[in-house]
Amino acid sequence: MNRPVPHTAVPDSPPSWLRRRLAPEQPRGLRLTLAAVAGLLMLPFTGLAVLVLTGWPPLRDLDVRVTDALHAYALTNPGWVRLTSLWTDVFAPNPLRVGALFLVLWLVRGGARRLAAWVTVTMVGGGLLGPLLKLVVGRDRPDLLDPVSSAAGYAFPSGHALNATLAAGVLLVVFLPAARGRPGRRAALWAAAVALAVGTGLSRIVLGVHWT
């Protein structure tokens, strides 16, 4: 009588480097990945700052064309101006900082002190970096004959856009690991982060207080 040959389990192959970096069950790897991406994004930002400092004509021409077109639209659409004004007020730096403070307190209460410290350093450091860069670059804001809004200080970088982008990164780093196995919730988090950063930046351009 022939006995059945016992089945030998084949061990699963270890996950790839990319999967370990992006997998929701590896929150530390995901955070490191987001941090690395943020570091890489500093390279094009630095290049853009150099072009702004040197007054590169193609960039200046693009800024003027976009600002003129959006300003003309804003003058004939007051509802659009009210909507963008509301957006830029709700997601201004100070409300975002207050929200970050409540998030830090919530994280500390939950025992995530290291993550709370990271959120604090990110928001405070970015908040200090913005005014410093404004002074270094010293770019004037758009000078429009019939402005629909006004703002003080220099125009690069936008404090609203900078802080909104930092808040979007905090949103992803803090809450993405908790949404593991829930693709709908993860997609909603990514959509919220993109809307926060891009929408706030666009609102400042539409209101004519920042260049593209």
PDB file of C-alpha atoms in Angstrom:
ATOM      1  CA  MET A   1       0.000   0.000   0.000  1.00  0.00           C
ATOM      2  CA  ASN A   2       1.461   3.287  -1.098  1.00  0.00           C
ATOM      3  CA  ARG A   3       1.659   5.939   1.529  1.00  0.00           C
ATOM      4  CA  PRO A   4       0.933   9.555   0.531  1.00  0.00           C
ATOM      5  CA  VAL A   5       4.001  11.684   0.217  1.00  0.00           C
ATOM      6  CA  PRO A   6       3.867  14.417   2.873  1.00  0.00           C
ATOM      7  CA  HIS A   7       3.519  17.895   1.413  1.00  0.00           C
ATOM      8  CA  THR A   8       6.406  20.181   2.203  1.00  0.00           C
ATOM      9  CA  ALA A   9       5.336  23.783   2.594  1.00  0.00           C
ATOM     10  CA  VAL A  10       7.268  26.219   0.452  1.00  0.00           C
ATOM     11  CA  PRO A  11       8.266  29.207   2.544  1.00  0.00           C
ATOM     12  CA  ASP A  12       6.921  32.531   1.353  1.00  0.00           C
ATOM     13  CA  SER A  13       9.475  34.724  -0.306  1.00  0.00           C
ATOM     14  CA  PRO A  14      10.377  37.813   1.712  1.00  0.00           C
ATOM     15  CA  PRO A  15       8.599  40.993   0.632  1.00  0.00           C
ATOM     16  CA  SER A  16      10.469  43.244  -1.733  1.00  0.00           C
ATOM     17  CA  TRP A  17      12.177  46.421  -0.605  1.00  0.00           C
ATOM     18  CA  LEU A  18       9.504  48.552  -2.283  1.00  0.00           C
ATOM     19  CA  ARG A  19       6.679  46.610  -0.633  1.00  0.00           C
ATOM     20  CA  ARG A  20       8.290  47.011   2.790  1.00  0.00           C
ATOM     21  CA  ARG A  21       8.544  50.749   2.203  1.00  0.00           C
ATOM     22  CA  LEU A  22       4.909  51.194   1.162  1.00  0.00           C
ATOM     23  CA  ALA A  23       3.064  48.447   3.020  1.00  0.00           C
ATOM     24  CA  PRO A  24       0.510  49.738   5.571  1.00  0.00           C
ATOM     25  CA  GLU A  25       1.513  46.992   8.010  1.00  0.00           C
ATOM     26  CA  GLN A  26       4.996  48.534   8.110  1.00  0.00           C
ATOM     27  CA  PRO A  27       4.214  52.014   9.480  1.00  0.00           C
ATOM     28  CA  ARG A  28       7.833  52.884  10.201  1.00  0.00           C
ATOM     29  CA  GLY A  29       8.839  52.001   6.653  1.00  0.00           C
ATOM     30  CA  LEU A  30       5.977  54.084   5.311  1.00  0.00           C
ATOM     31  CA  ARG A  31       7.003  57.061   7.407  1.00  0.00           C
ATOM     32  CA  LEU A  32      10.608  56.749   6.277  1.00  0.00           C
ATOM     33  CA  THR A  33       9.410  56.629   2.679  1.00  0.00           C
ATOM     34  CA  LEU A  34       7.332  59.790   3.080  1.00  0.00           C
ATOM     35  CA  ALA A  35      10.278  61.520   4.750  1.00  0.00           C
ATOM     36  CA  ALA A  36      12.587  60.506   1.878  1.00  0.00           C
ATOM     37  CA  VAL A  37      10.082  61.773  -0.694  1.00  0.00           C
ATOM     38  CA  ALA A  38       9.845  65.075   1.182  1.00  0.00           C
ATOM     39  CA  GLY A  39      13.632  65.349   1.091  1.00  0.00           C
ATOM     40  CA  LEU A  40      13.695  64.720  -2.657  1.00  0.00           C
ATOM     41  CA  LEU A  41      11.034  67.384  -3.169  1.00  0.00           C
ATOM     42  CA  MET A  42      13.439  69.914  -1.675  1.00  0.00           C
ATOM     43  CA  LEU A  43      15.616  69.612  -4.785  1.00  0.00           C
ATOM     44  CA  PRO A  44      13.086  71.038  -7.283  1.00  0.00           C
ATOM     45  CA  PHE A  45      11.999  73.596  -4.660  1.00  0.00           C
ATOM     46  CA  THR A  46      15.603  74.775  -4.339  1.00  0.00           C
ATOM     47  CA  GLY A  47      15.888  75.016  -8.113  1.00  0.00           C
ATOM     48  CA  LEU A  48      12.651  76.996  -8.251  1.00  0.00           C
ATOM     49  CA  ALA A  49      13.919  79.365  -5.567  1.00  0.00           C
ATOM     50  CA  VAL A  50      17.061  79.998  -7.619  1.00  0.00           C
ATOM     51  CA  LEU A  51      14.955  80.789 -10.711  1.00  0.00           C
ATOM     52  CA  VAL A  52      12.835  83.197  -8.675  1.00  0.00           C
ATOM     53  CA  LEU A  53      15.917  84.883  -7.218  1.00  0.00           C
ATOM     54  CA  THR A  54      17.478  85.361 -10.654  1.00  0.00           C
ATOM     55  CA  GLY A  55      14.216  86.569 -12.235  1.00  0.00           C
ATOM     56  CA  TRP A  56      14.197  83.922 -14.980  1.00  0.00           C
ATOM     57  CA  PRO A  57      12.070  85.501 -17.784  1.00  0.00           C
ATOM     58  CA  PRO A  58      10.032  82.398 -18.783  1.00  0.00           C
ATOM     59  CA  LEU A  59       8.978  81.871 -15.163  1.00  0.00           C
ATOM     60  CA  ARG A  60       8.111  85.532 -14.743  1.00  0.00           C
ATOM     61  CA  ASP A  61       6.067  85.526 -17.954  1.00  0.00           C
ATOM     62  CA  LEU A  62       4.163  82.422 -16.828  1.00  0.00           C
ATOM     63  CA  ASP A  63       3.413  84.006 -13.452  1.00  0.00           C
ATOM     64  CA  VAL A  64       2.104  87.202 -15.043  1.00  0.00           C
ATOM     65  CA  ARG A  65      -0.111  85.394 -17.582  1.00  0.00           C
ATOM     66  CA  VAL A  66      -1.678  83.105 -14.984  1.00  0.00           C
ATOM     67  CA  THR A  67      -2.210  85.913 -12.471  1.00  0.00           C
ATOM     68  CA  ASP A  68      -3.807  88.200 -15.070  1.00  0.00           C
ATOM     69  CA  ALA A  69      -6.149  85.461 -16.293  1.00  0.00           C
ATOM     70  CA  LEU A  70      -7.255  84.407 -12.800  1.00  0.00           C
ATOM     71  CA  HIS A  71      -7.634  88.015 -11.667  1.00  0.00           C
ATOM     72  CA  ALA A  72      -9.853  88.829 -14.641  1.00  0.00           C
ATOM     73  CA  TYR A  73     -12.039  85.838 -13.783  1.00  0.00           C
ATOM     74  CA  ALA A  74     -12.193  86.823 -10.110  1.00  0.00           C
ATOM     75  CA  LEU A  75     -13.337  90.352 -10.943  1.00  0.00           C
ATOM     76  CA  THR A  76     -16.399  89.016 -12.769  1.00  0.00           C
ATOM     77  CA  ASN A  77     -17.182  86.180 -10.337  1.00  0.00           C
ATOM     78  CA  PRO A  78     -17.560  87.464  -6.755  1.00  0.00           C
ATOM     79  CA  GLY A  79     -18.910  84.097  -5.598  1.00  0.00           C
ATOM     80  CA  TRP A  80     -15.625  82.497  -6.633  1.00  0.00           C
ATOM     81  CA  VAL A  81     -13.753  85.111  -4.607  1.00  0.00           C
ATOM     82  CA  ARG A  82     -15.900  84.439  -1.520  1.00  0.00           C
ATOM     83  CA  LEU A  83     -15.326  80.696  -1.827  1.00  0.00           C
ATOM     84  CA  THR A  84     -11.551  80.983  -2.168  1.00  0.00           C
ATOM     85  CA  SER A  85     -11.441  83.561   0.640  1.00  0.00           C
ATOM     86  CA  LEU A  86     -13.303  81.153   2.923  1.00  0.00           C
ATOM     87  CA  TRP A  87     -10.933  78.319   1.989  1.00  0.00           C
ATOM     88  CA  THR A  88      -7.813  80.404   2.596  1.00  0.00           C
ATOM     89  CA  ASP A  89      -9.169  81.591   5.975  1.00  0.00           C
ATOM     90  CA  VAL A  90     -10.161  78.121   7.191  1.00  0.00           C
ATOM     91  CA  PHE A  91      -6.816  76.592   6.183  1.00  0.00           C
ATOM     92  CA  ALA A  92      -4.648  79.538   7.166  1.00  0.00           C
ATOM     93  CA  PRO A  93      -1.439  78.850   9.116  1.00  0.00           C
ATOM     94  CA  ASN A  94      -2.852  79.670  12.553  1.00  0.00           C
ATOM     95  CA  PRO A  95      -5.934  77.388  12.344  1.00  0.00           C
ATOM     96  CA  LEU A  96      -3.680  74.588  11.072  1.00  0.00           C
ATOM     97  CA  ARG A  97      -1.309  75.117  13.989  1.00  0.00           C
ATOM     98  CA  VAL A  98      -4.182  74.973  16.442  1.00  0.00           C
ATOM     99  CA  GLY A  99      -5.311  71.732  14.825  1.00  0.00           C
ATOM    100  CA  ALA A 100      -1.761  70.375  15.072  1.00  0.00           C
ATOM    101  CA  LEU A 101      -1.675  71.288  18.772  1.00  0.00           C
ATOM    102  CA  PHE A 102      -4.826  69.271  19.463  1.00  0.00           C
ATOM    103  CA  LEU A 103      -3.350  66.400  17.450  1.00  0.00           C
ATOM    104  CA  VAL A 104      -0.151  66.491  19.516  1.00  0.00           C
ATOM    105  CA  LEU A 105      -2.150  66.422  22.759  1.00  0.00           C
ATOM    106  CA  TRP A 106      -4.184  63.486  21.461  1.00  0.00           C
ATOM    107  CA  LEU A 107      -1.028  61.592  20.488  1.00  0.00           C
ATOM    108  CA  VAL A 108       0.624  62.236  23.856  1.00  0.00           C
ATOM    109  CA  ARG A 109      -2.489  61.039  25.650  1.00  0.00           C
ATOM    110  CA  GLY A 110      -2.415  57.888  23.523  1.00  0.00           C
ATOM    111  CA  GLY A 111       1.226  57.201  24.367  1.00  0.00           C
ATOM    112  CA  ALA A 112       2.641  58.096  20.917  1.00  0.00           C
ATOM    113  CA  ARG A 113       5.141  60.599  22.300  1.00  0.00           C
ATOM    114  CA  ARG A 114       7.719  60.142  19.545  1.00  0.00           C
ATOM    115  CA  LEU A 115       5.133  60.782  16.843  1.00  0.00           C
ATOM    116  CA  ALA A 116       3.821  63.780  18.817  1.00  0.00           C
ATOM    117  CA  ALA A 117       7.353  65.204  18.939  1.00  0.00           C
ATOM    118  CA  TRP A 118       7.720  64.693  15.183  1.00  0.00           C
ATOM    119  CA  VAL A 119       4.464  66.563  14.497  1.00  0.00           C
ATOM    120  CA  THR A 120       5.608  69.415  16.749  1.00  0.00           C
ATOM    121  CA  VAL A 121       9.004  69.746  15.089  1.00  0.00           C
ATOM    122  CA  THR A 122       7.464  69.549  11.613  1.00  0.00           C
ATOM    123  CA  MET A 123       4.880  72.279  12.157  1.00  0.00           C
ATOM    124  CA  VAL A 124       7.080  74.577  14.243  1.00  0.00           C
ATOM    125  CA  GLY A 125      10.133  74.127  12.022  1.00  0.00           C
ATOM    126  CA  GLY A 126       8.125  74.749   8.862  1.00  0.00           C
ATOM    127  CA  GLY A 127       6.455  77.753  10.430  1.00  0.00           C
ATOM    128  CA  LEU A 128       9.859  79.283  11.157  1.00  0.00           C
ATOM    129  CA  LEU A 129      11.306  78.320   7.784  1.00  0.00           C
ATOM    130  CA  GLY A 130       8.648  80.198   5.774  1.00  0.00           C
ATOM    131  CA  PRO A 131       9.388  83.745   7.028  1.00  0.00           C
ATOM    132  CA  LEU A 132      13.131  83.099   6.774  1.00  0.00           C
ATOM    133  CA  LEU A 133      12.839  82.083   3.131  1.00  0.00           C
ATOM    134  CA  LYS A 134      10.654  85.110   2.415  1.00  0.00           C
ATOM    135  CA  LEU A 135      13.414  87.375   3.689  1.00  0.00           C
ATOM    136  CA  VAL A 136      16.100  85.523   1.706  1.00  0.00           C
ATOM    137  CA  VAL A 137      14.183  85.614  -1.590  1.00  0.00           C
ATOM    138  CA  GLY A 138      12.476  88.989  -1.095  1.00  0.00           C
ATOM    139  CA  ARG A 139       9.987  88.663  -3.944  1.00  0.00           C
ATOM    140  CA  ASP A 140       7.190  91.224  -4.093  1.00  0.00           C
ATOM    141  CA  ARG A 141       3.563  90.195  -4.312  1.00  0.00           C
ATOM    142  CA  PRO A 142       1.486  90.823  -7.454  1.00  0.00           C
ATOM    143  CA  ASP A 143       0.646  94.518  -7.869  1.00  0.00           C
ATOM    144  CA  LEU A 144      -2.878  94.582  -9.295  1.00  0.00           C
ATOM    145  CA  LEU A 145      -4.883  97.693 -10.188  1.00  0.00           C
ATOM    146  CA  ASP A 146      -8.150  96.371  -8.745  1.00  0.00           C
ATOM    147  CA  PRO A 147      -7.207  93.696  -6.175  1.00  0.00           C
ATOM    148  CA  VAL A 148      -9.844  91.393  -4.710  1.00  0.00           C
ATOM    149  CA  SER A 149      -7.720  90.647  -1.641  1.00  0.00           C
ATOM    150  CA  SER A 150      -4.567  91.846   0.086  1.00  0.00           C
ATOM    151  CA  ALA A 151      -1.734  90.418   2.162  1.00  0.00           C
ATOM    152  CA  ALA A 152       1.387  91.780   3.819  1.00  0.00           C
ATOM    153  CA  GLY A 153       4.959  90.631   3.433  1.00  0.00           C
ATOM    154  CA  TYR A 154       6.814  88.964   0.609  1.00  0.00           C
ATOM    155  CA  ALA A 155       5.475  86.480  -1.918  1.00  0.00           C
ATOM    156  CA  PHE A 156       7.804  83.485  -1.875  1.00  0.00           C
ATOM    157  CA  PRO A 157       7.117  81.027  -0.450  1.00  0.00           C
ATOM    158  CA  SER A 158       3.460  81.250   0.458  1.00  0.00           C
ATOM    159  CA  GLY A 159       3.041  80.763   4.197  1.00  0.00           C
ATOM    160  CA  HIS A 160      -0.453  79.399   3.607  1.00  0.00           C
ATOM    161  CA  ALA A 161       0.724  76.866   1.023  1.00  0.00           C
ATOM    162  CA  LEU A 162       3.769  75.863   3.068  1.00  0.00           C
ATOM    163  CA  ASN A 163       1.823  75.203   6.258  1.00  0.00           C
ATOM    164  CA  ALA A 164      -0.988  73.448   4.372  1.00  0.00           C
ATOM    165  CA  THR A 165       1.553  71.126   2.760  1.00  0.00           C
ATOM    166  CA  LEU A 166       3.127  70.379   6.141  1.00  0.00           C
ATOM    167  CA  ALA A 167      -0.319  69.665   7.590  1.00  0.00           C
ATOM    168  CA  ALA A 168      -1.083  67.346   4.661  1.00  0.00           C
ATOM    169  CA  GLY A 169       2.116  65.411   5.357  1.00  0.00           C
ATOM    170  CA  VAL A 170       1.256  65.174   9.054  1.00  0.00           C
ATOM    171  CA  LEU A 171      -2.214  63.899   8.150  1.00  0.00           C
ATOM    172  CA  LEU A 172      -0.735  61.091   6.062  1.00  0.00           C
ATOM    173  CA  VAL A 173       2.038  60.071   8.441  1.00  0.00           C
ATOM    174  CA  VAL A 174      -0.224  59.967  11.506  1.00  0.00           C
ATOM    175  CA  PHE A 175      -3.367  58.367  10.084  1.00  0.00           C
ATOM    176  CA  LEU A 176      -2.322  56.198   7.126  1.00  0.00           C
ATOM    177  CA  PRO A 177      -0.930  53.368   9.298  1.00  0.00           C
ATOM    178  CA  ALA A 178      -4.257  53.201  11.169  1.00  0.00           C
ATOM    179  CA  ALA A 179      -6.119  52.756   7.871  1.00  0.00           C
ATOM    180  CA  ARG A 180      -4.313  49.543   6.933  1.00  0.00           C
ATOM    181  CA  GLY A 181      -6.547  47.080   5.165  1.00  0.00           C
ATOM    182  CA  ARG A 182      -9.098  49.793   4.403  1.00  0.00           C
ATOM    183  CA  PRO A 183      -8.430  51.026   0.863  1.00  0.00           C
ATOM    184  CA  GLY A 184     -11.423  53.363   0.885  1.00  0.00           C
ATOM    185  CA  ARG A 185     -10.219  55.157   3.985  1.00  0.00           C
ATOM    186  CA  ARG A 186      -6.659  55.344   2.680  1.00  0.00           C
ATOM    187  CA  ALA A 187      -7.880  56.831  -0.607  1.00  0.00           C
ATOM    188  CA  ALA A 188      -9.916  59.398   1.349  1.00  0.00           C
ATOM    189  CA  LEU A 189      -6.841  60.360   3.390  1.00  0.00           C
ATOM    190  CA  TRP A 190      -4.734  60.848   0.262  1.00  0.00           C
ATOM    191  CA  ALA A 191      -7.518  62.877  -1.389  1.00  0.00           C
ATOM    192  CA  ALA A 192      -7.855  65.084   1.694  1.00  0.00           C
ATOM    193  CA  ALA A 193      -4.105  65.679   1.859  1.00  0.00           C
ATOM    194  CA  VAL A 194      -3.854  66.617  -1.827  1.00  0.00           C
ATOM    195  CA  ALA A 195      -6.927  68.868  -1.618  1.00  0.00           C
ATOM    196  CA  LEU A 196      -5.522  70.614   1.458  1.00  0.00           C
ATOM    197  CA  ALA A 197      -2.124  71.368  -0.088  1.00  0.00           C
ATOM    198  CA  VAL A 198      -3.160  72.092  -3.681  1.00  0.00           C
ATOM    199  CA  GLY A 199      -6.423  73.858  -2.833  1.00  0.00           C
ATOM    200  CA  THR A 200      -4.750  76.227  -0.382  1.00  0.00           C
ATOM    201  CA  GLY A 201      -1.986  77.099  -2.838  1.00  0.00           C
ATOM    202  CA  LEU A 202      -4.480  77.739  -5.637  1.00  0.00           C
ATOM    203  CA  SER A 203      -6.659  79.896  -3.390  1.00  0.00           C
ATOM    204  CA  ARG A 204      -3.748  82.278  -2.821  1.00  0.00           C
ATOM    205  CA  ILE A 205      -3.131  82.580  -6.558  1.00  0.00           C
ATOM    206  CA  VAL A 206      -6.817  83.126  -7.353  1.00  0.00           C
ATOM    207  CA  LEU A 207      -6.970  85.933  -4.776  1.00  0.00           C
ATOM    208  CA  GLY A 208      -3.990  87.598  -6.440  1.00  0.00           C
ATOM    209  CA  VAL A 209      -1.732  87.649  -3.376  1.00  0.00           C
ATOM    210  CA  HIS A 210       0.803  85.099  -4.637  1.00  0.00           C
ATOM    211  CA  TRP A 211       2.415  84.087  -7.893  1.00  0.00           C
ATOM    212  CA  THR A 212       2.000  80.624  -9.369  1.00  0.00           C
TER     213      THR A 212
END
